[in-house]
Amino acid sequence: MDVTSRRRFLQMSGVAGAGVLASPILGCGDDAAGDGGVDAAPAPAFPVPPLDDGELVGGVRLFRLRLQSGSVEWVAGFPTATYGVNGAFLGPTLHFRRGERVRLEVSNALGETTTLHSHGLQLPAASDGGPYQTIAAGATWVTEFDVVQPAMTAWYHPHQMDATARHVYMGLAGVILVADDAPGVELPSTYGVDDLPLVIQDRRLAADGTHPYSPGRAPSMHDLMAGMRGETMLVNGVRQLRGVVPRGLVRLRLLNGSNARAYQLGFVDGRTFVQVAGDGGLLAAPVTATRVLLSPGERAEVLVDFGGDVAGTTVALASFSGEVFSRLYAGTMGGNVSDTLDRTTFELVTFEVGAAPVTSLTPPATLPAIERMTADQAVRTRSIVLDMTGPSVTINGARMTSLGASVPAAINFQIPSGSVERWDVTNNSFMMHPLHIHNRHFQILDIDGVPPPVELAGWKDTVLVAPGQIVRLMLRFDGTTDAALPYMFHCHILEHEDMGMMGQFYIVEP
Ligand SMILES: [Cu+2]
């Protein structure tokens, strides 16, 4: 990165953390090209997290991740205390390749226990990074696993029992790109140029730069029940993110990394885009749309064509939250757990159309078929009821109070490997809950009895369940078995997760 670009990024981001300064913003390795995945960027153009290709050691791709404290000056003159991975806030984009073995060495310099969960990856339970894989202060967690899944956008974040919400809000999160050598669809893939991760988060910043999870402060019971929201929007850790895109096709990897807020994303000029992927990789067909709704934890990949724009044109990506408010929040109680932004439209990113594109790609006309699972494949059915009563958030009436212990009784599903199950998820409460299931991607069978639209019919790991809805999921539990270590499933409103809206399942020998 040249000096001008670096200064420009820092001006835009207000980043003061030494860790961010120390690492290149576009850290593409020389070995990135030619693997069918992400290409090295010819020139920095857009403020994105650094790309981390790891280091091949004895055939294993090693990533060294350091969880550390830092600060970022989002409010001029008032640095906010933050957490980050190899930097002050957020972490590098990890570039995994299908078929490779990956080794994570995660050192914890935070001064408190945490974990690092790979959200959306199919992993042995011991590598999941969930609440059972704690990393004590000063310790290093080392885990290895094979990357077995097709190309997709996943992400990582802590999953520490009772502290996930705070650790993510402080800044611990990052994107994982899984690349795949399989022949097929050609998509923009020059990282930081026409392949851009956008980590969308909101923060409640006071005039002195603090927020409710700052050291010495604590969220209110209302914030815990509603889920922590904020009025300051950050994308890739930057307020009012602005960047230059080529005058051609651009791929946005959208990640809702917020603790509790959903976003109804679209462009303010009404332009269409083509959604090609959801949580678990490519959809069965491209979907031309003007909106994509993402609840916390969900991802979408969309292609935006800036080829018809005059250089210098600016276009904003916004959340048209008011359009979906009445779907996501019901009645007076729903009104109480939402905020002003949930009822309105607000901008997130400004794209400035730059010079000629680096490719002449157009959106794919078709995508590889996805075999749909059918209800009759299920060998058993489970009922998952999401509810909020009084000051508690529950799954099947239970609230996980500490690891493996719940009130009134722990949810511990024993699932024989190879089983196909149907999970009927009912939301009896007045607000949406995004249900996330670790390790296994699922398909939505139907929503209130209606088959899902194409954009929700691909593989997913997180599903928005609106008030009063019944969403039926089809899951196939294969892969590694472990009778001793469970995987988690939980609401991805992180305050709800911390309050115990979480169950566990074991994949056991058949
Ligand atoms: Cu919830």
Coordinates of C-alpha atoms and ligand atoms in Angstrom, one line a residue:
M1 CA 0.0 0.0 0.0
D2 CA 1.3 3.4 -0.9
V3 CA 1.5 6.2 1.7
T4 CA -1.4 8.1 0.2
S5 CA -3.7 5.2 0.3
R6 CA -2.7 4.3 3.8
R7 CA -3.3 7.9 5.0
R8 CA -6.6 7.9 3.2
F9 CA -7.7 4.8 5.0
L10 CA -6.6 6.1 8.3
Q11 CA -8.5 9.4 7.7
M12 CA -11.6 7.5 6.8
S13 CA -11.4 5.1 9.6
G14 CA -10.1 7.4 12.4
V15 CA -8.1 4.3 13.3
A16 CA -5.5 5.1 16.0
G17 CA -4.7 1.5 17.1
A18 CA -1.0 0.6 16.6
G19 CA -2.0 -2.9 15.6
V20 CA -3.9 -1.7 12.6
L21 CA -1.1 0.6 11.6
A22 CA 1.4 -2.2 11.9
S23 CA -0.3 -4.5 9.4
P24 CA -0.9 -3.7 5.8
I25 CA -4.5 -3.0 5.0
L26 CA -4.3 -5.2 1.9
G27 CA -2.0 -8.0 3.0
C28 CA -2.4 -10.3 0.1
G29 CA 0.2 -13.0 0.0
D30 CA 2.0 -13.8 -3.2
D31 CA 0.6 -17.3 -3.1
A32 CA -2.9 -16.2 -3.3
A33 CA -3.4 -16.4 -7.0
G34 CA -4.2 -19.4 -9.1
D35 CA -6.1 -21.4 -6.5
G36 CA -9.5 -20.6 -7.8
G37 CA -10.1 -18.4 -4.8
V38 CA -9.1 -14.9 -4.0
D39 CA -6.6 -13.1 -6.1
A40 CA -3.9 -10.8 -4.9
A41 CA -5.0 -7.1 -5.2
P42 CA -3.0 -5.0 -7.7
A43 CA -3.7 -1.8 -5.8
P44 CA -5.5 -0.9 -2.6
A45 CA -8.8 0.7 -3.4
F46 CA -11.3 0.0 -0.6
P47 CA -11.0 -0.1 3.2
V48 CA -11.3 -3.8 4.0
P49 CA -9.6 -5.9 6.7
P50 CA -6.2 -7.2 5.8
L51 CA -6.2 -10.6 3.9
D52 CA -4.4 -13.3 5.8
D53 CA -3.2 -16.2 3.7
G54 CA -1.6 -17.9 6.6
E55 CA 1.7 -19.7 6.1
L56 CA 2.2 -23.2 4.7
V57 CA 4.1 -25.2 7.3
G58 CA 4.6 -28.9 6.5
G59 CA 1.5 -28.9 4.3
V60 CA -0.7 -27.3 6.9
R61 CA -1.9 -23.7 6.6
L62 CA -1.0 -22.0 9.8
F63 CA -2.8 -18.8 11.0
R64 CA -1.4 -17.0 14.0
L65 CA -4.1 -14.9 15.7
R66 CA -3.5 -12.7 18.7
L67 CA -6.5 -11.5 20.7
Q68 CA -5.4 -8.1 22.1
S69 CA -6.6 -4.8 23.5
G70 CA -6.4 -1.6 21.6
S71 CA -8.2 1.6 21.0
V72 CA -10.0 3.4 18.1
E73 CA -10.8 7.0 17.9
W74 CA -14.4 7.0 16.5
V75 CA -15.2 10.1 18.5
A76 CA -12.6 12.8 17.9
G77 CA -10.4 13.3 20.9
F78 CA -11.9 10.3 22.8
P79 CA -10.3 6.9 22.0
T80 CA -12.7 4.0 22.6
A81 CA -11.1 1.0 24.3
T82 CA -11.4 -2.0 22.0
Y83 CA -10.5 -5.6 21.4
G84 CA -9.1 -6.9 18.1
V85 CA -7.4 -9.8 16.4
N86 CA -3.8 -8.9 15.3
G87 CA -4.9 -5.3 15.5
A88 CA -7.0 -2.8 17.4
F89 CA -10.5 -3.7 16.2
L90 CA -11.9 -6.7 14.2
G91 CA -9.3 -9.0 12.7
P92 CA -7.9 -10.2 9.4
T93 CA -9.9 -12.0 6.7
L94 CA -8.7 -15.6 6.9
H95 CA -8.3 -17.2 3.5
F96 CA -9.0 -20.9 3.7
R97 CA -8.9 -23.3 0.8
R98 CA -11.1 -26.4 0.5
G99 CA -9.1 -29.6 0.9
E100 CA -6.4 -28.0 2.9
R101 CA -5.6 -28.6 6.6
V102 CA -5.7 -25.5 8.7
R103 CA -4.0 -24.8 12.0
L104 CA -5.1 -22.0 14.2
E105 CA -2.8 -20.7 16.9
V106 CA -4.9 -18.3 18.9
S107 CA -3.0 -16.5 21.7
N108 CA -5.0 -14.6 24.3
A109 CA -3.5 -11.3 25.4
L110 CA -6.8 -9.8 26.6
G111 CA -6.3 -10.5 30.3
E112 CA -9.6 -12.5 30.5
T113 CA -10.8 -15.9 29.2
T114 CA -12.4 -16.1 25.9
T115 CA -12.9 -18.4 22.9
L116 CA -12.7 -18.1 19.1
H117 CA -15.5 -19.8 17.2
S118 CA -15.5 -20.4 13.5
H119 CA -19.1 -19.6 12.5
G120 CA -20.3 -21.5 9.5
L121 CA -17.5 -24.1 9.3
Q122 CA -18.0 -27.8 9.5
L123 CA -15.5 -28.9 12.2
P124 CA -14.8 -31.5 14.8
A125 CA -16.4 -30.4 18.1
A126 CA -13.0 -29.8 19.7
S127 CA -12.1 -27.3 16.9
D128 CA -15.4 -25.5 17.0
G129 CA -14.2 -22.7 19.3
G130 CA -17.4 -22.8 21.2
P131 CA -17.8 -22.2 25.0
Y132 CA -16.1 -25.5 25.8
Q133 CA -12.8 -24.5 24.0
T134 CA -11.9 -21.7 26.4
I135 CA -8.6 -19.8 26.1
A136 CA -7.4 -18.6 29.4
A137 CA -5.7 -15.2 29.7
G138 CA -2.1 -15.6 28.5
A139 CA -2.8 -19.0 27.0
T140 CA -2.6 -20.1 23.4
W141 CA -5.2 -22.4 21.9
V142 CA -4.0 -24.6 19.0
T143 CA -6.4 -26.5 16.8
E144 CA -6.2 -28.2 13.4
F145 CA -8.9 -29.3 11.1
D146 CA -9.6 -30.1 7.4
V147 CA -11.5 -27.6 5.3
V148 CA -14.2 -29.8 3.9
Q149 CA -16.8 -27.5 2.6
P150 CA -17.4 -25.6 -0.7
A151 CA -16.5 -22.0 -1.2
M152 CA -18.4 -19.7 1.1
T153 CA -18.1 -16.7 3.4
A154 CA -17.9 -17.6 7.1
W155 CA -16.7 -15.6 10.1
Y156 CA -15.1 -16.0 13.5
H157 CA -15.9 -14.5 16.8
P158 CA -15.7 -15.4 20.5
H159 CA -18.2 -17.7 22.1
Q160 CA -17.4 -17.3 25.8
M161 CA -20.2 -18.4 28.1
D162 CA -21.8 -15.2 29.5
A163 CA -19.4 -12.9 27.7
T164 CA -19.9 -13.4 24.0
A165 CA -21.9 -10.2 23.5
R166 CA -19.3 -8.0 25.2
H167 CA -16.3 -9.6 23.5
V168 CA -17.9 -9.2 20.1
Y169 CA -19.0 -5.6 20.8
M170 CA -15.5 -4.8 22.0
G171 CA -14.3 -5.8 18.5
L172 CA -13.5 -9.5 18.3
A173 CA -14.7 -10.7 14.9
G174 CA -13.4 -11.3 11.4
V175 CA -14.3 -12.9 8.0
I176 CA -13.3 -16.3 6.8
L177 CA -13.2 -16.8 3.0
V178 CA -13.4 -20.5 2.0
A179 CA -12.0 -20.8 -1.6
D180 CA -12.7 -23.9 -3.7
D181 CA -10.8 -25.3 -6.7
A182 CA -14.0 -26.8 -8.1
P183 CA -14.7 -25.6 -11.6
G184 CA -17.8 -23.6 -12.1
V185 CA -18.8 -20.1 -11.5
E186 CA -16.5 -17.1 -12.1
L187 CA -17.0 -14.3 -9.7
P188 CA -15.0 -11.1 -9.0
S189 CA -12.3 -12.3 -6.7
T190 CA -9.6 -9.5 -6.4
Y191 CA -9.7 -8.9 -2.7
G192 CA -10.0 -5.3 -1.7
V193 CA -10.7 -4.2 -5.3
D194 CA -13.8 -6.0 -6.6
D195 CA -14.2 -8.6 -3.9
L196 CA -15.1 -6.7 -0.7
P197 CA -16.1 -8.0 2.7
L198 CA -18.4 -5.6 4.5
V199 CA -18.7 -6.3 8.2
I200 CA -21.8 -4.4 9.4
Q201 CA -22.1 -3.5 13.0
D202 CA -23.7 -0.9 15.2
R203 CA -22.3 0.7 18.4
R204 CA -23.8 3.0 21.0
L205 CA -21.0 5.5 21.4
A206 CA -21.3 8.2 24.0
A207 CA -19.7 11.7 23.6
D208 CA -16.7 10.4 25.5
G209 CA -16.2 7.4 23.2
T210 CA -17.4 4.8 25.7
H211 CA -20.3 2.3 25.2
P212 CA -22.3 0.1 27.5
Y213 CA -19.7 -2.7 27.3
S214 CA -16.8 -0.4 28.0
P215 CA -14.7 -1.4 31.0
G216 CA -16.5 -0.5 34.2
R217 CA -19.9 -0.2 32.5
A218 CA -22.7 -2.8 32.0
P219 CA -25.7 -3.0 29.8
S220 CA -29.2 -2.5 31.3
M221 CA -31.7 -5.3 31.6
H222 CA -33.6 -3.6 28.8
D223 CA -30.5 -3.8 26.6
L224 CA -30.1 -7.5 27.4
M225 CA -33.7 -8.3 26.6
A226 CA -33.7 -6.2 23.4
G227 CA -30.2 -7.0 22.4
M228 CA -27.6 -4.3 22.3
R229 CA -28.1 -1.8 19.6
G230 CA -26.3 1.5 18.8
E231 CA -26.8 4.6 16.7
T232 CA -23.3 4.7 15.2
M233 CA -22.9 2.4 12.2
L234 CA -19.6 0.8 11.6
V235 CA -18.7 -1.1 8.5
N236 CA -15.3 -2.9 8.6
G237 CA -14.8 -0.9 11.8
V238 CA -15.1 2.4 10.0
R239 CA -17.7 5.1 10.6
Q240 CA -19.3 6.4 7.3
L241 CA -17.2 4.0 5.3
R242 CA -16.4 5.3 1.9
G243 CA -14.3 3.6 -0.8
V244 CA -13.6 3.5 -4.5
V245 CA -14.9 0.6 -6.6
P246 CA -14.0 -0.3 -10.2
R247 CA -16.4 0.7 -12.9
G248 CA -17.6 -2.9 -13.4
L249 CA -18.9 -5.8 -11.5
V250 CA -18.2 -5.9 -7.8
R251 CA -18.8 -8.7 -5.3
L252 CA -19.9 -7.7 -1.8
R253 CA -19.6 -10.3 1.0
L254 CA -22.2 -8.9 3.4
L255 CA -21.9 -10.0 7.0
N256 CA -24.2 -8.9 9.8
G257 CA -21.7 -8.9 12.6
S258 CA -24.0 -6.9 14.9
N259 CA -25.1 -8.1 18.3
A260 CA -28.8 -7.7 17.8
R261 CA -29.8 -5.5 14.8
A262 CA -31.2 -6.8 11.5
Y263 CA -30.6 -4.9 8.2
Q264 CA -32.8 -4.7 5.2
L265 CA -30.0 -3.8 2.7
G266 CA -30.3 -2.0 -0.6
F267 CA -29.0 0.9 -2.6
V268 CA -30.5 4.3 -2.2
D269 CA -30.7 4.8 -6.0
G270 CA -32.9 1.7 -6.2
R271 CA -30.4 -0.3 -8.4
T272 CA -30.7 -4.0 -8.6
F273 CA -28.0 -6.4 -7.6
V274 CA -27.6 -10.2 -8.0
Q275 CA -27.5 -12.3 -4.9
V276 CA -25.4 -15.4 -5.6
A277 CA -24.6 -16.8 -2.2
G278 CA -26.1 -17.1 1.3
D279 CA -24.6 -18.4 4.6
G280 CA -23.4 -21.7 3.2
G281 CA -22.1 -20.7 -0.3
L282 CA -23.7 -20.5 -3.7
L283 CA -27.5 -20.4 -4.2
A284 CA -29.1 -22.7 -6.7
A285 CA -29.7 -19.8 -9.0
P286 CA -28.8 -16.1 -9.1
V287 CA -31.5 -13.8 -7.6
T288 CA -31.9 -10.3 -9.0
A289 CA -33.1 -8.1 -6.2
T290 CA -33.1 -4.7 -4.7
R291 CA -33.1 -5.8 -1.0
V292 CA -31.4 -8.5 1.1
L293 CA -32.5 -9.0 4.7
L294 CA -29.7 -10.1 7.1
S295 CA -30.3 -10.9 10.8
P296 CA -27.3 -11.1 13.1
G297 CA -24.9 -13.8 12.0
E298 CA -26.2 -14.2 8.5
R299 CA -24.2 -13.6 5.3
A300 CA -25.0 -12.9 1.7
E301 CA -22.8 -12.4 -1.4
V302 CA -24.2 -10.0 -4.0
L303 CA -22.9 -8.7 -7.3
V304 CA -23.3 -5.1 -8.0
D305 CA -22.7 -3.7 -11.5
F306 CA -21.1 -0.2 -11.5
G307 CA -20.3 -0.5 -15.2
G308 CA -23.1 1.9 -16.2
D309 CA -22.0 4.6 -13.9
V310 CA -19.9 7.7 -14.8
A311 CA -16.6 7.7 -13.0
G312 CA -16.9 9.8 -9.8
T313 CA -20.5 8.8 -9.2
T314 CA -21.3 8.0 -5.6
V315 CA -23.9 5.4 -4.6
A316 CA -24.8 4.5 -1.0
L317 CA -25.7 1.2 0.5
A318 CA -28.4 1.7 3.2
S319 CA -30.6 -0.3 5.5
F320 CA -34.3 0.2 4.7
S321 CA -35.2 -1.1 8.2
G322 CA -38.6 0.5 8.3
E323 CA -39.8 -1.8 5.5
V324 CA -39.4 -4.9 7.6
F325 CA -40.1 -3.5 11.1
S326 CA -43.6 -4.8 11.4
R327 CA -42.4 -8.3 10.3
L328 CA -39.6 -8.4 12.9
Y329 CA -41.2 -6.8 15.9
A330 CA -44.8 -7.5 17.0
G331 CA -47.0 -5.4 19.2
T332 CA -46.2 -3.1 22.0
M333 CA -43.5 -5.3 23.4
G334 CA -41.9 -5.5 20.0
G335 CA -41.9 -1.8 19.9
N336 CA -40.2 -1.7 23.3
V337 CA -37.3 -3.9 22.2
S338 CA -36.6 -2.0 19.0
D339 CA -35.3 1.5 18.4
T340 CA -35.7 4.4 16.0
L341 CA -33.3 3.0 13.5
D342 CA -35.3 -0.2 13.3
R343 CA -38.2 2.0 11.9
T344 CA -36.3 4.1 9.4
T345 CA -33.7 4.1 6.6
F346 CA -30.0 4.8 7.2
E347 CA -26.9 4.8 5.1
L348 CA -24.0 2.4 5.8
V349 CA -21.4 2.6 3.0
T350 CA -20.7 5.1 0.2
F351 CA -19.2 3.6 -3.0
E352 CA -17.3 6.0 -5.3
V353 CA -17.1 4.7 -8.9
G354 CA -13.5 4.8 -10.0
A355 CA -11.6 3.7 -13.1
A356 CA -11.9 0.8 -15.4
P357 CA -12.7 -2.6 -14.0
V358 CA -10.1 -5.3 -13.4
T359 CA -12.3 -7.8 -15.1
S360 CA -15.1 -7.9 -17.8
L361 CA -17.2 -10.3 -15.8
T362 CA -20.9 -10.3 -15.9
P363 CA -23.2 -12.0 -13.3
P364 CA -23.6 -15.7 -13.9
A365 CA -26.8 -16.7 -15.7
T366 CA -27.0 -20.0 -13.8
L367 CA -25.5 -21.6 -10.7
P368 CA -24.9 -25.2 -9.9
A369 CA -28.0 -27.1 -8.8
I370 CA -28.5 -27.8 -5.0
E371 CA -30.2 -31.0 -4.2
R372 CA -33.2 -30.1 -2.1
M373 CA -33.8 -32.1 1.1
T374 CA -37.4 -33.3 1.5
A375 CA -39.5 -33.8 4.6
D376 CA -39.7 -37.6 4.1
Q377 CA -35.9 -37.9 4.5
A378 CA -36.1 -37.1 8.2
V379 CA -35.8 -40.0 10.7
R380 CA -36.9 -37.9 13.5
T381 CA -38.4 -34.5 14.2
R382 CA -37.6 -32.0 17.0
S383 CA -39.5 -29.1 18.2
I384 CA -37.6 -25.9 19.0
V385 CA -39.7 -23.2 20.7
L386 CA -38.2 -19.8 21.1
D387 CA -39.8 -17.6 23.7
M388 CA -39.4 -14.6 26.0
T389 CA -41.2 -14.5 29.3
G390 CA -40.6 -12.0 32.0
P391 CA -36.8 -11.4 32.2
S392 CA -35.9 -14.6 30.5
V393 CA -35.2 -15.9 26.9
T394 CA -35.7 -19.6 26.4
I395 CA -35.5 -22.5 24.1
N396 CA -38.2 -25.2 24.9
G397 CA -38.7 -23.4 28.2
A398 CA -35.0 -23.9 29.2
R399 CA -32.3 -21.3 29.8
M400 CA -28.7 -22.4 29.9
T401 CA -27.3 -21.0 33.1
S402 CA -23.7 -22.3 32.8
L403 CA -21.9 -24.7 30.6
G404 CA -24.1 -27.8 30.2
A405 CA -26.5 -26.7 32.9
S406 CA -29.9 -25.2 32.3
V407 CA -33.0 -24.2 34.1
P408 CA -35.2 -26.2 34.3
A409 CA -33.4 -28.9 32.4
A410 CA -30.5 -29.0 29.9
I411 CA -31.2 -29.4 26.3
N412 CA -28.8 -32.2 25.2
F413 CA -29.7 -33.8 21.9
Q414 CA -27.9 -37.0 21.1
I415 CA -27.9 -37.3 17.4
P416 CA -26.6 -40.5 15.7
S417 CA -24.2 -39.7 12.9
G418 CA -25.7 -40.0 9.5
S419 CA -29.2 -39.0 10.7
V420 CA -31.4 -36.6 8.8
E421 CA -33.6 -34.6 11.1
R422 CA -36.4 -32.0 10.8
W423 CA -36.3 -29.2 13.3
D424 CA -39.5 -27.3 13.6
V425 CA -38.6 -23.8 15.0
T426 CA -41.4 -21.8 16.4
N427 CA -41.1 -18.2 17.6
N428 CA -43.7 -17.5 20.3
S429 CA -42.2 -14.1 21.3
F430 CA -42.7 -10.6 20.1
M431 CA -39.3 -10.1 18.3
M432 CA -37.3 -11.9 15.7
H433 CA -34.6 -14.4 16.8
P434 CA -31.9 -15.6 14.4
L435 CA -31.3 -19.3 15.2
H436 CA -27.7 -20.4 14.6
I437 CA -26.7 -24.1 14.5
H438 CA -23.1 -25.0 14.8
N439 CA -21.2 -27.3 12.5
R440 CA -24.1 -28.4 10.2
H441 CA -25.6 -26.4 7.4
F442 CA -29.3 -26.8 7.0
Q443 CA -32.0 -26.2 4.4
I444 CA -35.2 -24.4 5.1
L445 CA -38.0 -26.8 4.3
D446 CA -40.7 -24.2 4.6
I447 CA -41.7 -21.0 6.4
D448 CA -45.2 -21.1 7.7
G449 CA -45.8 -24.0 5.3
V450 CA -44.6 -22.1 2.3
P451 CA -41.4 -23.2 0.5
P452 CA -38.6 -20.6 0.9
P453 CA -37.6 -18.3 -2.0
V454 CA -34.4 -19.1 -3.8
E455 CA -32.3 -16.7 -1.7
L456 CA -33.3 -18.7 1.4
A457 CA -33.3 -22.1 -0.2
G458 CA -29.6 -22.7 -0.2
W459 CA -27.4 -24.0 2.6
K460 CA -27.6 -21.9 5.7
D461 CA -26.4 -21.9 9.3
T462 CA -28.4 -19.0 10.7
V463 CA -32.1 -18.4 10.1
L464 CA -34.3 -15.4 11.0
V465 CA -37.5 -16.6 12.7
A466 CA -40.0 -13.8 12.9
P467 CA -42.6 -13.5 15.7
G468 CA -45.3 -16.1 15.3
Q469 CA -43.5 -17.9 12.5
I470 CA -42.8 -21.6 12.2
V471 CA -39.7 -22.3 10.2
R472 CA -39.0 -26.0 9.4
L473 CA -35.4 -27.0 8.8
M474 CA -33.8 -30.1 7.3
L475 CA -30.4 -31.2 8.7
R476 CA -28.1 -34.0 8.0
F477 CA -25.7 -34.8 10.8
D478 CA -22.7 -36.6 9.5
G479 CA -18.9 -36.0 9.8
T480 CA -16.9 -36.3 13.0
T481 CA -18.6 -37.9 16.0
D482 CA -17.8 -37.0 19.6
A483 CA -19.8 -38.3 22.5
A484 CA -18.0 -36.1 25.0
L485 CA -18.1 -32.6 23.4
P486 CA -21.3 -31.0 22.2
Y487 CA -22.0 -28.4 19.5
M488 CA -24.2 -25.4 20.3
F489 CA -27.4 -24.0 18.8
H490 CA -28.6 -20.7 20.0
C491 CA -30.1 -17.4 19.3
H492 CA -27.6 -15.1 17.5
I493 CA -28.8 -12.0 19.3
L494 CA -25.7 -12.2 21.4
E495 CA -27.3 -10.9 24.6
H496 CA -29.9 -13.6 24.3
E497 CA -27.2 -16.2 23.8
D498 CA -25.5 -15.0 27.0
M499 CA -28.7 -15.1 28.9
G500 CA -29.0 -18.8 28.0
M501 CA -31.1 -19.0 24.8
M502 CA -28.9 -21.9 23.8
G503 CA -29.0 -25.7 23.7
Q504 CA -26.4 -28.3 22.8
F505 CA -26.2 -31.4 20.7
Y506 CA -23.8 -34.3 20.4
I507 CA -23.1 -36.1 17.2
V508 CA -22.6 -39.7 18.3
E509 CA -21.8 -43.1 16.7
P510 CA -25.0 -44.5 15.2
Ligands
CU1 CU -33.1 -14.1 20.6

